CSV table of C-alpha atoms in Angstrom, one decimal:
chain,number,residue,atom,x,y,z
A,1,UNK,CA,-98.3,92.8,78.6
A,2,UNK,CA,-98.5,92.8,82.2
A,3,UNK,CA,-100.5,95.7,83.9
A,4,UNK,CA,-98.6,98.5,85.0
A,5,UNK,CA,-98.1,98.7,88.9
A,6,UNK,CA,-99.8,101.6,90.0
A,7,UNK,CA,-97.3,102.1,93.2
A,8,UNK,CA,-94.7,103.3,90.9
A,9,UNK,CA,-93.7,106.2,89.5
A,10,UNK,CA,-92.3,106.3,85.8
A,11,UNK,CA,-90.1,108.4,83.4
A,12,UNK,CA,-91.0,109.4,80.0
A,13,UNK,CA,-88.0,107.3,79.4
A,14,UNK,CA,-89.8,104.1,79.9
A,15,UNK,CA,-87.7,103.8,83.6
A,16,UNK,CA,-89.5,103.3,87.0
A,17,UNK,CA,-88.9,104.6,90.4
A,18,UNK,CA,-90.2,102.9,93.5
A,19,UNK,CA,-90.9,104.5,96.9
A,20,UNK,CA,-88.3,103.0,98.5
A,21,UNK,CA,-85.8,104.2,95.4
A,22,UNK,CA,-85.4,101.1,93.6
A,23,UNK,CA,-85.2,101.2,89.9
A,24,UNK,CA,-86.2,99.2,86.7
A,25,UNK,CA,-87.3,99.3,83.1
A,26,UNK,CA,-91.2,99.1,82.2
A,27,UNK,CA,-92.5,96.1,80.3
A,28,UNK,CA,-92.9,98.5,77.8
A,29,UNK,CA,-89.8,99.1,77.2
A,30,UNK,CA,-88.6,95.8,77.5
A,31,UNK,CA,-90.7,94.5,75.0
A,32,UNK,CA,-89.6,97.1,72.6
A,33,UNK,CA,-86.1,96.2,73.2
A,34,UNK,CA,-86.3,92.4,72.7
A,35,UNK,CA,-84.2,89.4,74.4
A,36,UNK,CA,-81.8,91.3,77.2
A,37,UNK,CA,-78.3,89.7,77.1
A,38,UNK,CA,-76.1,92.2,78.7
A,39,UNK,CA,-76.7,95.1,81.2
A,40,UNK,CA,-74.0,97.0,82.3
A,41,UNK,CA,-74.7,98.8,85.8
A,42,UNK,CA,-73.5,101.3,87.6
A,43,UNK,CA,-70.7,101.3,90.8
A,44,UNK,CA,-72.6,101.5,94.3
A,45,UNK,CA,-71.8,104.3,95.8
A,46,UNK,CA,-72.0,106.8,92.4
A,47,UNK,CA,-74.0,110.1,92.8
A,48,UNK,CA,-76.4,110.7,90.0
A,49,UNK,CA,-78.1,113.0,88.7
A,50,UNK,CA,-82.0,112.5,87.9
A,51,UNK,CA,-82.1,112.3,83.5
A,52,UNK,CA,-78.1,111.0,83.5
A,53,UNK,CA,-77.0,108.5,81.4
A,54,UNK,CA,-76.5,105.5,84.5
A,55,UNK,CA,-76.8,101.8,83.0
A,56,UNK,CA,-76.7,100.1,79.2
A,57,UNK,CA,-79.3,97.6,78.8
A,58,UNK,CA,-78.6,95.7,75.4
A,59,UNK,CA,-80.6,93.0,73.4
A,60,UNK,CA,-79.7,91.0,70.3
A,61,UNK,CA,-80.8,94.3,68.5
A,62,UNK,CA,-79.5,97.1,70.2
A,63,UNK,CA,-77.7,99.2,73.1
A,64,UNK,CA,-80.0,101.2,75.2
A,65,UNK,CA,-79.1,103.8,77.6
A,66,UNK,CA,-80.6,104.3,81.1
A,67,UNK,CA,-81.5,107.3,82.5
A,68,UNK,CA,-81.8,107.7,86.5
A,69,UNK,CA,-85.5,108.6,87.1
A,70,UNK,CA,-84.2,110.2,90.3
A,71,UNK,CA,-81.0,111.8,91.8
A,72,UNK,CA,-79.2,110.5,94.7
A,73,UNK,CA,-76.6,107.8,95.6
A,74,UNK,CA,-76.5,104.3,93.9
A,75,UNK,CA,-76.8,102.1,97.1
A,76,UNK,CA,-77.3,98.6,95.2
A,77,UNK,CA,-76.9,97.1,92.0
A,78,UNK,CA,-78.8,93.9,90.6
A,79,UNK,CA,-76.3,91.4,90.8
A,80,UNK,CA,-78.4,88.7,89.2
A,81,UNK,CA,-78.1,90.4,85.9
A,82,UNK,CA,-74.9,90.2,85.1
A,83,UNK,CA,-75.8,86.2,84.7
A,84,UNK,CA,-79.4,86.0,84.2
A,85,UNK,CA,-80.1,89.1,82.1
A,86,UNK,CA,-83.6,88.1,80.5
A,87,UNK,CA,-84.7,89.4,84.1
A,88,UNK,CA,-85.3,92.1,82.3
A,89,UNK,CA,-87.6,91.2,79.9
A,90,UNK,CA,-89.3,88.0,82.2
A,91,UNK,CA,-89.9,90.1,85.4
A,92,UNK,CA,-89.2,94.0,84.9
A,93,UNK,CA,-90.7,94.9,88.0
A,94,UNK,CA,-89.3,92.3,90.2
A,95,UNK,CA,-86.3,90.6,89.7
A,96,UNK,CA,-85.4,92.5,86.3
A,97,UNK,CA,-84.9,95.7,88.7
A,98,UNK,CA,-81.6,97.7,88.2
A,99,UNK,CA,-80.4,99.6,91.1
A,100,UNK,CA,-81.8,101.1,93.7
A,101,UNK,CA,-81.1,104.8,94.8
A,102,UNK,CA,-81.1,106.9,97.9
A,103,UNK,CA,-83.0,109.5,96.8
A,104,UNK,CA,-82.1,113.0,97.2
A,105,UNK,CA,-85.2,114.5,94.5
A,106,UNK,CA,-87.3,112.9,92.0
A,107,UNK,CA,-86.8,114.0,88.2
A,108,UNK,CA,-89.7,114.5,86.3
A,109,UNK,CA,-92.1,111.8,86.9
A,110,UNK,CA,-95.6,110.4,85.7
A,111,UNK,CA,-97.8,107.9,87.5
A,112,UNK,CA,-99.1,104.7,85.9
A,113,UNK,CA,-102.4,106.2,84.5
A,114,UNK,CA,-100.4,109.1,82.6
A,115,UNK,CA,-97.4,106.6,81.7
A,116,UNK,CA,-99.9,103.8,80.0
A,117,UNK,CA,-101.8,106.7,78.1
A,118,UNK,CA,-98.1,108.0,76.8
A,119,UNK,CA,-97.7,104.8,75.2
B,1,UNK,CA,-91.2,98.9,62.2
B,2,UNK,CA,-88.8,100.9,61.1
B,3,UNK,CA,-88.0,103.0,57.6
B,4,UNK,CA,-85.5,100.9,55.4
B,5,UNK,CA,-84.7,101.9,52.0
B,6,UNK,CA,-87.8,103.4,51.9
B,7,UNK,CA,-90.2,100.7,52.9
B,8,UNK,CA,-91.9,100.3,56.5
B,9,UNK,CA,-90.6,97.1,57.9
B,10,UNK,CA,-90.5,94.7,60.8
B,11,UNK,CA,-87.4,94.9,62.5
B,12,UNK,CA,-89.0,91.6,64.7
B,13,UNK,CA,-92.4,89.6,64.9
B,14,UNK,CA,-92.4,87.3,68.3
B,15,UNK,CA,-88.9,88.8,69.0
B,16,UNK,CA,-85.1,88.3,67.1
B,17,UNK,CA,-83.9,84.8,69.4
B,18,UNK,CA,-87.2,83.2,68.7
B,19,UNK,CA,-87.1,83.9,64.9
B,20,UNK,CA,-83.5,83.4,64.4
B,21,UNK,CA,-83.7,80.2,66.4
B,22,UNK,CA,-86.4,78.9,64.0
B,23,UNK,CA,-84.4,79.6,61.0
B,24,UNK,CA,-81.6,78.0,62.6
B,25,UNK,CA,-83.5,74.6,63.5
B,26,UNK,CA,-86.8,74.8,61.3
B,27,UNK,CA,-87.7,77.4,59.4
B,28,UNK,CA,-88.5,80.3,58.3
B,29,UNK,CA,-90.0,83.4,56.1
B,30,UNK,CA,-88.3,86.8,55.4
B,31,UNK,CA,-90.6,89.8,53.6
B,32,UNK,CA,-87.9,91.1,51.6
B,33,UNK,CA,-89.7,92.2,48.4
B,34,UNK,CA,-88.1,95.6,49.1
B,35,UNK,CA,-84.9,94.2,47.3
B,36,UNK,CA,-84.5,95.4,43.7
B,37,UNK,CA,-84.8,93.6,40.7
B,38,UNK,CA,-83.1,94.5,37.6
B,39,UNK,CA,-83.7,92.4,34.0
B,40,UNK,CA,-80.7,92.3,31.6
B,41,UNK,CA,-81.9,90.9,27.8
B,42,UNK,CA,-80.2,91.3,24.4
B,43,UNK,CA,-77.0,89.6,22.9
B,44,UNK,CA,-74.7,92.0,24.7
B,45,UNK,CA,-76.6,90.8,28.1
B,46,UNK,CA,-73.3,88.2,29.2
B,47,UNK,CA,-70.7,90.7,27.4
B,48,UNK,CA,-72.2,93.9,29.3
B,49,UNK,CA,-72.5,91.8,33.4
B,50,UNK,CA,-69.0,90.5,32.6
B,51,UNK,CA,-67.9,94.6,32.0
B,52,UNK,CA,-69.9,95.7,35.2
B,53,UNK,CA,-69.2,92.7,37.9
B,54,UNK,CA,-66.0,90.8,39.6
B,55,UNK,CA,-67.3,87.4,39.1
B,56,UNK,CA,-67.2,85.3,36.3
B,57,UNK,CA,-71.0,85.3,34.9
B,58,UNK,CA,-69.6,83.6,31.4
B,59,UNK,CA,-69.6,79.7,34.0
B,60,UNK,CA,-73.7,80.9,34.5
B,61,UNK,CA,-76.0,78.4,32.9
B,62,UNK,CA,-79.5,79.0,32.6
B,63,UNK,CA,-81.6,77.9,35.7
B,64,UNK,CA,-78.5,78.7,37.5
B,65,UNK,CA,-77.8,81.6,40.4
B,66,UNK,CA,-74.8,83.5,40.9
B,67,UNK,CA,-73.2,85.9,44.0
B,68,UNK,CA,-71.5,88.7,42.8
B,69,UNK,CA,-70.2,92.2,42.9
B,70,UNK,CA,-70.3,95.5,41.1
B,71,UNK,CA,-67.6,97.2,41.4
B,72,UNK,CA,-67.1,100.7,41.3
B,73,UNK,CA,-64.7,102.8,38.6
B,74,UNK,CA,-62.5,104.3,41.6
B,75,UNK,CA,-62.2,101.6,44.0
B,76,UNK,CA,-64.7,100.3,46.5
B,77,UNK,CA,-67.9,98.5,45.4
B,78,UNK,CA,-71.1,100.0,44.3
B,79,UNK,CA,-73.3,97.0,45.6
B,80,UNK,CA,-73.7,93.0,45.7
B,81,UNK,CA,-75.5,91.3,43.5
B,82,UNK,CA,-77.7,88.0,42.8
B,83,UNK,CA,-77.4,87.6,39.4
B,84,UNK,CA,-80.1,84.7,38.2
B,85,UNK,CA,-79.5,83.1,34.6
B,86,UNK,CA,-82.9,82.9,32.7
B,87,UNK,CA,-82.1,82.1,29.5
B,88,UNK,CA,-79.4,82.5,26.8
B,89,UNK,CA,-79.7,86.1,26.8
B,90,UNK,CA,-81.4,87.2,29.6
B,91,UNK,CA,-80.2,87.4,33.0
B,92,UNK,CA,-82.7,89.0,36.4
B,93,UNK,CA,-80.4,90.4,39.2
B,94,UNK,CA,-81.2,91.3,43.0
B,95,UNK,CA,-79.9,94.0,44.2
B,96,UNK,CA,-80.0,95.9,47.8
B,97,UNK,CA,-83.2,98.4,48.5
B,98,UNK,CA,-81.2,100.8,49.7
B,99,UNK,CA,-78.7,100.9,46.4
B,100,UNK,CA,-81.9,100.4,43.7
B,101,UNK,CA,-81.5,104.2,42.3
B,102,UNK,CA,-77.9,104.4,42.6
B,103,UNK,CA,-77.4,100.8,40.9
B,104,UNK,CA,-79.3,101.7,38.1
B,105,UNK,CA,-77.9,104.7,37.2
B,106,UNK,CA,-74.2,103.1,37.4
B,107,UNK,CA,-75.4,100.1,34.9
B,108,UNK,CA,-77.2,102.7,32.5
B,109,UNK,CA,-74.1,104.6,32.4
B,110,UNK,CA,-72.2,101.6,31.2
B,111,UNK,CA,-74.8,100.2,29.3
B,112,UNK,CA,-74.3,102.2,26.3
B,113,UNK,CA,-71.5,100.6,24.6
B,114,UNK,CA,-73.4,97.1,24.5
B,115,UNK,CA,-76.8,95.9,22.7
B,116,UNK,CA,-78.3,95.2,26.0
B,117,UNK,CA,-81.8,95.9,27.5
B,118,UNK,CA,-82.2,97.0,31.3
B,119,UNK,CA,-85.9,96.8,33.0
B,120,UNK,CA,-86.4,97.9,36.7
B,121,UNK,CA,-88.5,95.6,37.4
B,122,UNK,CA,-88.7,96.2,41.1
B,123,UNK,CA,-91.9,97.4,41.7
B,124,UNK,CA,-93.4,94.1,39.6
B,125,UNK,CA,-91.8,91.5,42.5
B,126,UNK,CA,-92.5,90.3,45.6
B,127,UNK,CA,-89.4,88.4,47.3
B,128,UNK,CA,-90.2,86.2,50.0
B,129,UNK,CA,-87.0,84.2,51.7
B,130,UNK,CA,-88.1,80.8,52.9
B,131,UNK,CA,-84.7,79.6,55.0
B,132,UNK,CA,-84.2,76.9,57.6
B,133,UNK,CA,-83.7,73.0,57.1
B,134,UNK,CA,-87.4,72.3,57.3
B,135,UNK,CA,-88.2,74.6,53.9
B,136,UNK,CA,-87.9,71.7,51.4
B,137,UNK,CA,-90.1,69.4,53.1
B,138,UNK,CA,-93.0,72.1,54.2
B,139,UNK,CA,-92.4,73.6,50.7
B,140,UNK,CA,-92.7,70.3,48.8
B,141,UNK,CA,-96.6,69.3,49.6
B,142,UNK,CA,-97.6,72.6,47.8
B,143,UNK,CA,-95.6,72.5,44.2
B,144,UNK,CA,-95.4,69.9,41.7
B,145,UNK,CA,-91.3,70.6,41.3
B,146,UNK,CA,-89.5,67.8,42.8
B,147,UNK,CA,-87.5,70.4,45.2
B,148,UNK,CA,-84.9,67.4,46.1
B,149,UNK,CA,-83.4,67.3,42.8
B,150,UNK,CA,-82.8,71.4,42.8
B,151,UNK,CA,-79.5,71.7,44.0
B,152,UNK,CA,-78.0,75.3,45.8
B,153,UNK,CA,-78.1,78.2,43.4
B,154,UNK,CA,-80.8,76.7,41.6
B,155,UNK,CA,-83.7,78.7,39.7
B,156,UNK,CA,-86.6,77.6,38.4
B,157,UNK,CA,-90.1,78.6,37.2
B,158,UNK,CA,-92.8,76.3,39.6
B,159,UNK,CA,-96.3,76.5,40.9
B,160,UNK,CA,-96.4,77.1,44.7
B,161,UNK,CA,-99.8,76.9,46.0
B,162,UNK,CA,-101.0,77.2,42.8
B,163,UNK,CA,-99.6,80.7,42.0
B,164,UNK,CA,-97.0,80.9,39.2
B,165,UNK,CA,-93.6,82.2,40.8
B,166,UNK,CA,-89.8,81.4,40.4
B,167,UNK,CA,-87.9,79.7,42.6
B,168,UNK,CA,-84.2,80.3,43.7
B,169,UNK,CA,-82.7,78.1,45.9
B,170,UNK,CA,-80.5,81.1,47.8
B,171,UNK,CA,-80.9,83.1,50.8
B,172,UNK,CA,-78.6,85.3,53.5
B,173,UNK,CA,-78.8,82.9,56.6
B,174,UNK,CA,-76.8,80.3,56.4
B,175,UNK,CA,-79.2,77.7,56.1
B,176,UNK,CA,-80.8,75.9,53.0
B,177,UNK,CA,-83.9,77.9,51.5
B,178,UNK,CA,-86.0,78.7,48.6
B,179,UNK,CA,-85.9,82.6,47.9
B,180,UNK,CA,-89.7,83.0,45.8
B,181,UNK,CA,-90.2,85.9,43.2
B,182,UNK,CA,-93.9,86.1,43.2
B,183,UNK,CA,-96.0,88.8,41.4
B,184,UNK,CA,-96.1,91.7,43.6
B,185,UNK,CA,-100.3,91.5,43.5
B,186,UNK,CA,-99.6,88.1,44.8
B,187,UNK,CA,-96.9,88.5,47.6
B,188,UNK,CA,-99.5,88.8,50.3
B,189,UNK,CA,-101.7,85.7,49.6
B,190,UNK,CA,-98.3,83.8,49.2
B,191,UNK,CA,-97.0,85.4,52.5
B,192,UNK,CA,-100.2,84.1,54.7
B,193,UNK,CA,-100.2,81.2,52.8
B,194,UNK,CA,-96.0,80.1,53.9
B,195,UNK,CA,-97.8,81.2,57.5
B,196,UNK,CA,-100.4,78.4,57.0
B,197,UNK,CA,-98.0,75.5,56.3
B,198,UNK,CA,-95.8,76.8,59.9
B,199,UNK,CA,-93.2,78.8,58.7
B,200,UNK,CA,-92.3,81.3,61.5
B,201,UNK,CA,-92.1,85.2,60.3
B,202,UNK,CA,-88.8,86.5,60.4
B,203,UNK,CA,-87.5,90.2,60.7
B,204,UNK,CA,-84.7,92.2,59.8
B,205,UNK,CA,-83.6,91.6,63.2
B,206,UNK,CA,-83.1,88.3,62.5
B,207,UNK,CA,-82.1,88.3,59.2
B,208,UNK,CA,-78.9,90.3,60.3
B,209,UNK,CA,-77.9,88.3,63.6
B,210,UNK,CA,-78.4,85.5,60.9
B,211,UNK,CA,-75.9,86.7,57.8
B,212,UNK,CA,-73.7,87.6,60.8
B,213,UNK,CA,-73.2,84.5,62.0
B,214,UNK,CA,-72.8,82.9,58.9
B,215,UNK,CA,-70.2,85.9,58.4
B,216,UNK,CA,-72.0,87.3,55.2
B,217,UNK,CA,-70.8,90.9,54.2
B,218,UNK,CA,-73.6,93.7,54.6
B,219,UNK,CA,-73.1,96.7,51.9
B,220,UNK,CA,-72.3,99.9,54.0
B,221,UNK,CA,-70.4,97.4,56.8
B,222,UNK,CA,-68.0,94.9,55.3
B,223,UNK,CA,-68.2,96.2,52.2
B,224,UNK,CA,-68.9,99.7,50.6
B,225,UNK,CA,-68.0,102.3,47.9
B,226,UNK,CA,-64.8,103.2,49.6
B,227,UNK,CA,-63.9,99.7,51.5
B,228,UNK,CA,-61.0,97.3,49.2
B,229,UNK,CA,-63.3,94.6,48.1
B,230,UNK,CA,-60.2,92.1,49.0
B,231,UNK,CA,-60.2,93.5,52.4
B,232,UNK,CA,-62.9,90.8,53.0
B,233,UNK,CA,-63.2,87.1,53.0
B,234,UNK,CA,-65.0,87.0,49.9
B,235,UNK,CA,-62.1,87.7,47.6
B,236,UNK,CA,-63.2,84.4,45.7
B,237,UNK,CA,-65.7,86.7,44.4
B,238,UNK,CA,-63.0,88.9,42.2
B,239,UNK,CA,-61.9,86.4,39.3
B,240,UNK,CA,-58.9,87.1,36.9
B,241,UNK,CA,-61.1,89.2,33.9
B,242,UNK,CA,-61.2,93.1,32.9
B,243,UNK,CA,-64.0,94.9,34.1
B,244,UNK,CA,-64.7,98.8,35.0
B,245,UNK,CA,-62.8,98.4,38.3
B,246,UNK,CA,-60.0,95.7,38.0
B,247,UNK,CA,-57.3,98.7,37.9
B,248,UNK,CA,-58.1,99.7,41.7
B,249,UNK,CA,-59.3,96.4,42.7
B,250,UNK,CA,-55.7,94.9,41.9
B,251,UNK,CA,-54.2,96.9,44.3
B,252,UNK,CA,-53.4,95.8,47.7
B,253,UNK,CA,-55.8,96.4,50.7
B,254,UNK,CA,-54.6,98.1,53.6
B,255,UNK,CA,-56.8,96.1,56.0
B,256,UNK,CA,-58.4,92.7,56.9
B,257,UNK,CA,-61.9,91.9,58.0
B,258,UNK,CA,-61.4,89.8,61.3
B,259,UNK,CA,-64.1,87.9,62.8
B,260,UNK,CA,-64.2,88.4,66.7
B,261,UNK,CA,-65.8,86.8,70.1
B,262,UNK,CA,-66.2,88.7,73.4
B,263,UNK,CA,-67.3,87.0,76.6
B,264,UNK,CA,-70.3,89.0,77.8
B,265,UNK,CA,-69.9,92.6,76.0
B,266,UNK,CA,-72.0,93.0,73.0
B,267,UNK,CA,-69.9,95.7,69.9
B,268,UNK,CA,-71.7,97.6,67.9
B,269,UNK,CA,-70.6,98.9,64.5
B,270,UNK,CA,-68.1,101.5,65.2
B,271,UNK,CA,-66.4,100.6,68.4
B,272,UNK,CA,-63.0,101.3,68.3
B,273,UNK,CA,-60.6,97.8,67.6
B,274,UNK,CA,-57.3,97.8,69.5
B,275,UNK,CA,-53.8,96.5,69.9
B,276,UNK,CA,-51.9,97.4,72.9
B,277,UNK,CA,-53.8,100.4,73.6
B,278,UNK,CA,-53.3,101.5,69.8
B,279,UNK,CA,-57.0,101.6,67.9
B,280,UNK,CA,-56.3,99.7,64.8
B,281,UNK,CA,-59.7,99.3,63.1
B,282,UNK,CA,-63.5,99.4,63.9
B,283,UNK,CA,-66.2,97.5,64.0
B,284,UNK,CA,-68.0,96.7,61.1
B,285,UNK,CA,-71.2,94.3,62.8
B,286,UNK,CA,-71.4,93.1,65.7
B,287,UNK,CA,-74.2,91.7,67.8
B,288,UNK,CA,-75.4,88.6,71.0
B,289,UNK,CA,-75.1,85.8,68.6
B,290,UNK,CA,-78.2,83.9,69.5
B,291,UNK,CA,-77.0,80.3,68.3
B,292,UNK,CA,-73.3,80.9,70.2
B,293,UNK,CA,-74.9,82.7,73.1
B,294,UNK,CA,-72.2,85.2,73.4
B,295,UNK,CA,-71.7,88.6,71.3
B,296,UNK,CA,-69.6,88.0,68.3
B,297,UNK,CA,-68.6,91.1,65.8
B,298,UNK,CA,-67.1,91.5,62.5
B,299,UNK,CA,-64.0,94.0,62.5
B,300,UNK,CA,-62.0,96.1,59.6
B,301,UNK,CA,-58.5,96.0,61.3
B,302,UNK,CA,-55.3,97.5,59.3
B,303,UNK,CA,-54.1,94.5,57.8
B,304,UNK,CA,-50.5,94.2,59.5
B,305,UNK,CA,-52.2,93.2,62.7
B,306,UNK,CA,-54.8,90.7,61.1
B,307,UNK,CA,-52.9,87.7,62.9
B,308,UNK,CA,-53.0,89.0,66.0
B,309,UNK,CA,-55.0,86.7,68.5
B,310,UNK,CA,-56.7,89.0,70.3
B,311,UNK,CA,-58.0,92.4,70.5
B,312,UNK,CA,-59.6,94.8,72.9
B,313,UNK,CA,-62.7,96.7,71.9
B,314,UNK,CA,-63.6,99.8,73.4
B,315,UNK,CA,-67.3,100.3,74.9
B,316,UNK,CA,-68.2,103.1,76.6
B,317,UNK,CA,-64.7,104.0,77.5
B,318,UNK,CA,-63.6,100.5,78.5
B,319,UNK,CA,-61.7,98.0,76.6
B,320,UNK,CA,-62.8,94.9,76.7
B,321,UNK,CA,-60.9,91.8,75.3
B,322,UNK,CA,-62.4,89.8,72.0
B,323,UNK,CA,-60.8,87.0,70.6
B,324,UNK,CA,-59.9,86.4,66.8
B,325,UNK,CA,-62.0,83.7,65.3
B,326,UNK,CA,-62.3,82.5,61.5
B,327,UNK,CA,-65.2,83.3,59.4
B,328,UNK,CA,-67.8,82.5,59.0
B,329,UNK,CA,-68.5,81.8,62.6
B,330,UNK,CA,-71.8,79.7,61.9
B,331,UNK,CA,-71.5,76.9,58.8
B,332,UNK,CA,-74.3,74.5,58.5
């Protein structure tokens, strides 16, 4: 397990939120998922609601939903998923990230110390 | 690990790919001494599995395995079996964890009319699965049985590693393997033992995206209490005899189990199965195959469009198209 990157912010959910509103999934809960083959992202320009149902990561075992760690506008979407989705599980905080947000107002959010001690 | 049937267990080790891969190109161990096993003794033992199952156990000889199916009164079928020939007389069957209670109540209820014997013997056996092509060759160092000359659906008492246990040559990947009933006491030793000599642990994960590929009907997916047995590919299971179902099974199913291929979308059991905008069946099991590298699904589709060359399946609201292919979709 890599450490968790204390410049981010994290969801109970196992997503993270970066300053500059980009999103991913912890190595957590990558691991816990298994081998990424498919992630299904949202259109750029969709307003969300922080704790909304946004993206479908799936491995070999299962479908897991996404939940936006934030509210705002989807500005950009991780292209390099739709044919290299083990990003996911080989980088999750670089280039495994989702999308990133404009950010209108953070949900509700834990920092790496309180995120590592929830799991 | 998750709760299955009652029992804790792994659904991965070092993750599904990397397990399922080794079964596919060396080998590897399955923990599945959560199965049940069932001993049927007496001279009413061949007379009483011919009354309660589809397939023809009379062609059993002893040392000799045996697929098949217990079907229910009213249609449907209660489980599938392993039924493993011990002797004149005394048969040991495999049955799922998650239908041990109810199996054993539907075979007591028939066994009355015949001098038979049941034992639940499930709590006395471990089961371990050895499967991949490398399992004779790492198995062979560590028993005096010449494994070569044990053909498929072999069974066989043997020393492995010393420890008495029967062997079975059977498993639910695919791939050639040695299925070991070891005493329950002993399961462990044996377990760390299989580790020792390289065999890779395997999950339930793996054990499913495995049987899928090689198109193997799950009870409570392809197959069930209220599914038509001949709705699957395995009607070669249902011979010509009398037995407490034959009256429903006779009848004509009113849909086909199709074997599917999608580009990039993975189905999950459940997703609505389409023609021309029309749902027309479900999916059954569906997952990424690992070996094919895209997602692949078993589908119950009502059987007038069974030819049909493709489908869409319906994920989160969108269709998406899938392809018939035959089953299985992975044959050694």
């Amino acid at each position: 397990m890599t450490t968790t990157p204390t410049e981010l912010k994290y969801a109970a959910s196992h997503e993270w939120l970066a300053a500059d509103g980009t999103v991913g999934i912890t190595d957590f809960a990558q691991d816990q998922l298994g081998d990424v083959v498919y992630v299904e992202l949202p259109e750029v320009g969709r307003v969300v609601e922080a704790g909304e149902t946004i993206a479908v990561v799936e491995s070999v075992k299962t479908a897991s939903d996404i939940y936006a760690p934030a509210s705002g506008t989807i500005v950009a979407v991780n292209d390099a998923l739709s044919g290299t989705p083990e990003l996911v599980n080989s980088a999750p905080y670089e280039g495994g990230w989702l999308f990133k947000l404009d950010v209108t107002g953070e949900g509700d959010l834990m920092d790496a110390a309180a995120y590592e001690a929830a799991n | 690990m998750v709760p299955f049937g009652g029992w804790d267990m792994p659904v991965q080790y070092a993750g599904v790919k990397a397990e399922h891969d080794a079964v596919r190109n060396a080998a590897g161990v399955f923990d599945v001494s959560h199965m049940g096993e069932f001993r049927v003794q007496g001279p009413g033992a061949l007379a009483f599995l011919q009354h309660v199952t589809t397939n023809d156990v009379s062609k059993l000889k002893p040392g000799r395995a045996q697929y098949n199916w217990l079907p229910g009164v009213s249609g449907g079928l209660v489980d599938d079996i392993y039924i493993y020939m011990v002797a004149p007389d005394e048969y040991l069957t495999v049955v799922n964890a998650s239908n041990i209670a109810k199996d054993w109540a539907h075979l007591q209820q028939h066994a009355g009319e015949f001098d038979v014997t049941l034992t639940d013997e499930s709590d006395r056996w471990g089961l371990l699965a050895v499967q991949g092509p490398q399992t004779e060759s790492l198995l062979q160092p560590h028993t005096d049985t010449d494994l070569s000359a044990k053909k498929k659906n072999a069974f066989f008492p043997a020393k492995l590693f010393g420890f008495d246990v029967m062997l079975a040559r059977t498993g639910y990947t695919g791939e050639d393997g040695f299925e070991v009933f070891v005493d329950a006491s002993e399961a462990e030793t044996v377990w760390d033992k299989l580790l020792a000599i390289g065999l890779t642990p395997a999950g339930l994960g793996a054990r499913d995206t495995l049987r899928l590929e090689a198109g193997f009907p799950l009870y409570g997916h392809e197959f069930s209490d209220t599914i038509h047995p001949l709705s699957s590919t395995y009607s070669w299971v249902v011979k010509d005899k009398t037995h407490v179902g034959h009256k429903h099974i006779r009848s004509t199913p009113t849909q086909t189990l199709v074997g599917l291929k999608l580009e990039r979308v993975p189905v999950r059991e459940g997703y609505p199965v389409k023609v021309g905008g029309a749902v027309v069946g479900h999916v059954t099991s569906g997952t990424s195959s690992p070996t094919f590298g895209h997602p692949i699904a078993m589908a119950l589709v009502n059987a007038e469009h069974a030819g049909a060359d493709v489908f869409d399946v319906e994920v989160r609201g969108k269709d998406h198209t899938a392809t018939r292919v035959a089953l299985p979709f992975y044959k050694r």
